Coordinates of C-alpha atoms and ligand atoms in Angstrom, one line a residue:
X135 CA 0.0 -0.1 -0.2
X136 CA 2.8 2.6 -1.0
X137 CA 2.3 6.0 -1.9
X138 CA 0.4 7.4 1.0
X139 CA 3.4 9.9 2.0
X140 CA 3.5 11.2 -1.8
X141 CA -0.2 11.5 -1.9
X142 CA -0.7 13.6 1.5
X143 CA 2.6 15.7 0.1
X144 CA 1.3 16.6 -2.9
X145 CA -2.1 18.2 -1.7
X146 CA 0.1 20.1 1.0
X147 CA -1.5 17.5 3.8
X148 CA 0.5 15.6 6.7
X149 CA 1.9 12.2 5.7
X150 CA -0.3 10.7 8.3
X151 CA -3.4 12.1 6.3
X152 CA -2.1 10.0 3.5
X153 CA -2.3 6.8 5.7
X154 CA -5.9 7.9 6.5
X155 CA -6.9 8.0 3.0
X156 CA -5.3 4.9 2.3
X157 CA -8.0 3.1 4.0
X158 CA -10.8 3.9 1.9
X159 CA -8.5 2.3 -0.9
X160 CA -7.6 -1.1 1.4
X161 CA -11.7 -1.7 2.1
X162 CA -12.7 -1.0 -1.6
X163 CA -9.7 -3.2 -2.8
X164 CA -11.0 -5.7 -0.4
X165 CA -14.5 -5.5 -1.8
X166 CA -13.0 -5.6 -5.4
X167 CA -11.2 -9.3 -4.8
X168 CA -14.5 -10.2 -3.5
X169 CA -16.0 -9.1 -6.7
X170 CA -13.7 -11.3 -8.5
X171 CA -13.7 -14.4 -6.0
X172 CA -10.3 -14.1 -4.9
X173 CA -9.7 -16.0 -2.0
X174 CA -6.5 -14.7 -0.4
X175 CA -5.7 -11.2 -0.5
X176 CA -2.3 -10.0 1.5
X177 CA -1.5 -6.5 2.1
X178 CA 1.7 -5.3 3.3
X179 CA 0.5 -2.6 6.2
X180 CA 4.0 -2.1 8.1
X181 CA 7.8 -3.8 7.4
X182 CA 10.2 -4.3 9.6
X183 CA 11.9 -1.7 8.0
X184 CA 9.1 1.0 8.9
X185 CA 10.5 1.4 12.3
X186 CA 13.4 3.5 10.8
X187 CA 10.5 6.2 10.3
X188 CA 10.2 9.2 12.5
X189 CA 9.0 8.2 15.6
X190 CA 5.8 10.2 15.4
X191 CA 4.5 9.0 12.0
X192 CA 5.3 5.0 13.6
X193 CA 3.1 6.0 16.4
X194 CA 0.5 7.1 14.3
X195 CA 0.4 4.0 12.6
X196 CA 0.6 2.1 15.5
X197 CA -2.9 3.9 16.9
X198 CA -3.9 3.9 13.1
X199 CA -4.0 0.0 12.2
X200 CA -5.6 -0.5 16.1
X201 CA -8.5 1.6 15.4
X202 CA -8.9 0.6 11.8
X203 CA -9.1 -2.8 13.0
X204 CA -11.9 -1.9 15.6
X205 CA -13.7 0.0 13.6
X206 CA -13.8 -2.3 10.4
X207 CA -13.6 -5.8 12.1
X208 CA -17.3 -6.4 11.9
X209 CA -18.1 -4.8 8.5
X210 CA -15.3 -7.2 7.2
X211 CA -16.7 -10.3 9.1
X212 CA -20.0 -9.5 7.5
X213 CA -18.5 -9.8 4.2
X214 CA -17.0 -13.3 5.0
X215 CA -13.3 -12.1 5.6
X216 CA -11.3 -13.7 7.5
X217 CA -8.4 -11.4 8.9
X218 CA -4.8 -13.3 9.7
X219 CA -1.6 -11.6 10.5
X220 CA 1.8 -12.6 9.2
X221 CA 4.6 -10.6 10.7
X222 CA 6.9 -10.8 14.2
X223 CA 5.3 -10.0 17.2
X224 CA 8.2 -8.4 19.2
X225 CA 8.3 -6.2 22.2
X226 CA 8.0 -3.0 19.4
X227 CA 4.4 -3.3 18.8
X228 CA 2.0 -2.2 21.3
X229 CA 0.0 -4.9 23.5
X230 CA -2.8 -2.8 22.5
X231 CA -2.8 -3.4 19.2
X232 CA -1.3 -7.1 19.8
X233 CA -5.1 -7.5 21.6
X234 CA -6.7 -5.6 18.6
X235 CA -4.7 -8.0 16.3
X236 CA -6.1 -11.0 18.4
X237 CA -9.7 -10.4 18.7
X238 CA -9.9 -9.4 15.0
X239 CA -8.1 -13.1 13.9
X240 CA -10.7 -14.4 16.3
X241 CA -14.0 -13.2 15.1
X242 CA -13.1 -13.8 11.9
X243 CA -11.7 -17.1 12.4
X244 CA -14.6 -19.2 10.5
X245 CA -14.6 -17.0 7.9
X246 CA -13.8 -18.9 3.9
X247 CA -15.0 -16.4 1.6
X248 CA -11.8 -14.4 1.3
X249 CA -8.5 -14.4 3.6
X250 CA -7.4 -10.8 4.0
X251 CA -4.0 -11.3 5.2
X252 CA -2.4 -8.0 7.2
X253 CA 1.5 -8.1 6.9
X254 CA 2.5 -6.4 10.1
X255 CA 6.2 -5.8 11.3
X256 CA 6.5 -7.8 8.6
X257 CA 9.9 -8.9 6.3
X258 CA 10.6 -11.6 4.0
X259 CA 13.8 -11.8 5.0
X260 CA 12.7 -11.8 8.6
X261 CA 10.5 -14.5 7.8
X262 CA 12.5 -16.9 6.2
X263 CA 15.2 -16.4 9.5
X264 CA 12.4 -17.2 11.8
X265 CA 11.5 -20.3 9.7
X266 CA 15.3 -21.2 9.7
X267 CA 15.4 -20.7 13.8
X268 CA 12.3 -22.9 14.2
X269 CA 14.1 -25.9 12.3
X270 CA 17.3 -25.5 14.5
X271 CA 15.1 -25.0 17.7
X272 CA 13.2 -28.6 16.6
X273 CA 16.1 -30.3 16.0
X274 CA 15.3 -30.9 12.4
X275 CA 18.8 -32.8 10.9
X276 CA 20.3 -31.1 7.6
X277 CA 19.2 -34.1 5.6
X278 CA 15.7 -33.2 6.2
X279 CA 15.5 -29.6 5.3
X280 CA 13.8 -29.1 2.2
X281 CA 12.0 -26.5 0.3
X282 CA 8.9 -28.2 2.2
X283 CA 10.1 -27.8 5.6
X284 CA 10.9 -24.2 5.7
X285 CA 7.4 -23.5 3.8
X286 CA 5.7 -25.3 6.4
X287 CA 7.4 -23.1 9.0
X288 CA 6.9 -19.7 7.6
X289 CA 4.3 -17.4 9.6
X290 CA 1.1 -18.9 7.5
X291 CA 1.8 -22.1 6.0
X292 CA -2.0 -22.3 5.0
X293 CA -1.4 -19.3 2.5
X294 CA -0.5 -20.1 -1.1
X295 CA 1.9 -18.8 -3.2
X296 CA 0.2 -15.6 -4.3
X297 CA -0.4 -15.9 -8.4
X298 CA 0.1 -11.7 -8.4
X299 CA 1.5 -9.1 -6.6
X300 CA 0.3 -5.8 -7.3
X301 CA 3.3 -2.8 -6.5
X302 CA 1.4 0.7 -6.3
X303 CA 3.0 4.2 -6.0
X304 CA 5.2 3.9 -9.3
X305 CA 8.5 1.9 -7.2
X306 CA 9.8 -1.4 -9.1
X307 CA 10.7 -3.5 -6.1
X308 CA 9.2 -6.3 -3.8
X309 CA 10.6 -4.4 -0.6
X310 CA 11.1 -7.4 1.4
X311 CA 7.4 -8.2 0.8
X312 CA 6.8 -12.1 0.4
X313 CA 10.5 -13.2 -0.6
X314 CA 10.1 -16.7 -0.7
X315 CA 6.5 -16.9 -1.5
X316 CA 6.7 -14.3 -4.6
X317 CA 9.3 -16.5 -6.2
X318 CA 7.1 -17.5 -9.4
X319 CA 4.4 -14.5 -8.7
X320 CA 3.6 -12.3 -11.6
X321 CA 4.5 -8.7 -11.0
X322 CA 2.5 -5.9 -11.5
X323 CA 3.2 -1.9 -11.4
X324 CA 1.1 0.9 -11.5
X325 CA 1.9 4.8 -10.2
X326 CA -1.2 5.0 -8.9
X327 CA -1.0 6.5 -5.4
X328 CA -2.2 3.7 -2.7
X329 CA -4.9 6.4 -1.3
X330 CA -6.2 6.7 -4.9
X331 CA -6.5 3.1 -5.4
X332 CA -9.8 1.4 -6.4
X333 CA -11.5 -1.8 -7.2
X334 CA -10.6 -0.6 -10.9
X335 CA -7.0 -0.7 -10.9
X336 CA -7.1 -4.3 -8.9
X337 CA -9.5 -5.1 -11.8
X338 CA -6.8 -3.8 -14.5
X339 CA -3.9 -5.1 -12.8
X340 CA -5.7 -9.1 -12.9
X341 CA -6.3 -8.1 -16.6
X342 CA -2.7 -7.8 -17.2
X343 CA -2.1 -10.8 -15.1
X344 CA -4.2 -13.1 -17.3
X345 CA -2.4 -12.0 -20.3
X346 CA 0.9 -13.7 -18.5
X347 CA 2.1 -16.6 -19.5
X348 CA 3.4 -18.8 -16.7
X349 CA 6.1 -21.4 -17.2
X350 CA 7.2 -21.7 -13.7
X351 CA 10.7 -22.5 -15.2
X352 CA 9.5 -25.1 -17.5
X353 CA 8.6 -24.5 -21.3
X354 CA 5.2 -23.1 -22.6
X355 CA 2.9 -25.8 -24.0
Ligands
FPP437 C1 3.5 3.4 3.0 O1 3.5 4.6 2.2 C2 1.9 2.7 3.5 C3 2.3 2.6 4.6 C4 3.6 2.4 5.6 C5 1.6 2.1 5.8 C6 0.0 1.8 5.0 C7 -0.7 1.4 5.9 C8 -2.6 2.1 5.4 C9 -2.9 2.1 4.8 C10 -3.2 1.2 6.8 C11 -3.6 -0.3 6.7 C12 -4.2 -0.9 8.5 C13 -4.6 -2.2 8.4 C14 -5.3 -3.0 9.4 C15 -4.6 -3.1 7.2 P1 4.6 5.5 2.1 O2 4.5 6.1 3.5 O3 5.6 4.6 2.3 O4 4.1 6.6 1.3 P2 5.3 7.3 0.6 O5 6.0 6.2 -0.3 O6 4.9 8.2 -0.5 O7 6.2 8.0 1.5

């Protein structure tokens, strides 16, 4: 969900107002995913690198995420959305936010229409490091370590690898998002800044995806 800061700055607003405007984009994009019958939808809400931002912006984002979950969880629940989280639950994440996260996950646990995974305090490298730590803690012998053994120890082993990754705001990089899982994902880049993103942009991205030929390292049919 990139480009909130630039969206705000272009309007002479504070960066945090760009994040606030991103809420509508998120809800509309989820609505679009529901329209399409997409079953897994993951958003990058806060990265392990985002702690480097000014303290007041970090504080704002923690409070904003907490309040967004509280305000929107019933609406998402009514739509059949299951909320899940991937990321590190470390001491830097406020306890109140962790509580809100747990409540939203618990409330929506039985839903199956769409899983909205929120990557929070998430880093693709950190996720792989954490999986390796678990292998070592479990005493798994090196001969038994293969891709399946690592995939089973990622933050959400049920989550399928994404078919499509959409990056907003004209940047051309993954920025530590789902590094393991996105090995064969199709990447679509758009100049749209996140607060302007609407379901139509998601549909455009899916149309672009449908033009791609996926070979997964093999040859075309
Ligand atoms: C990146 O834009 C955006 C973020 C770091 C936060 C986005 C978070 C939300 C929209 C709230 C989501 C909340 C939940 C619970 C899912 P940026 O600040 O990097 O923009 P810039 O690149 O223009 O500076």
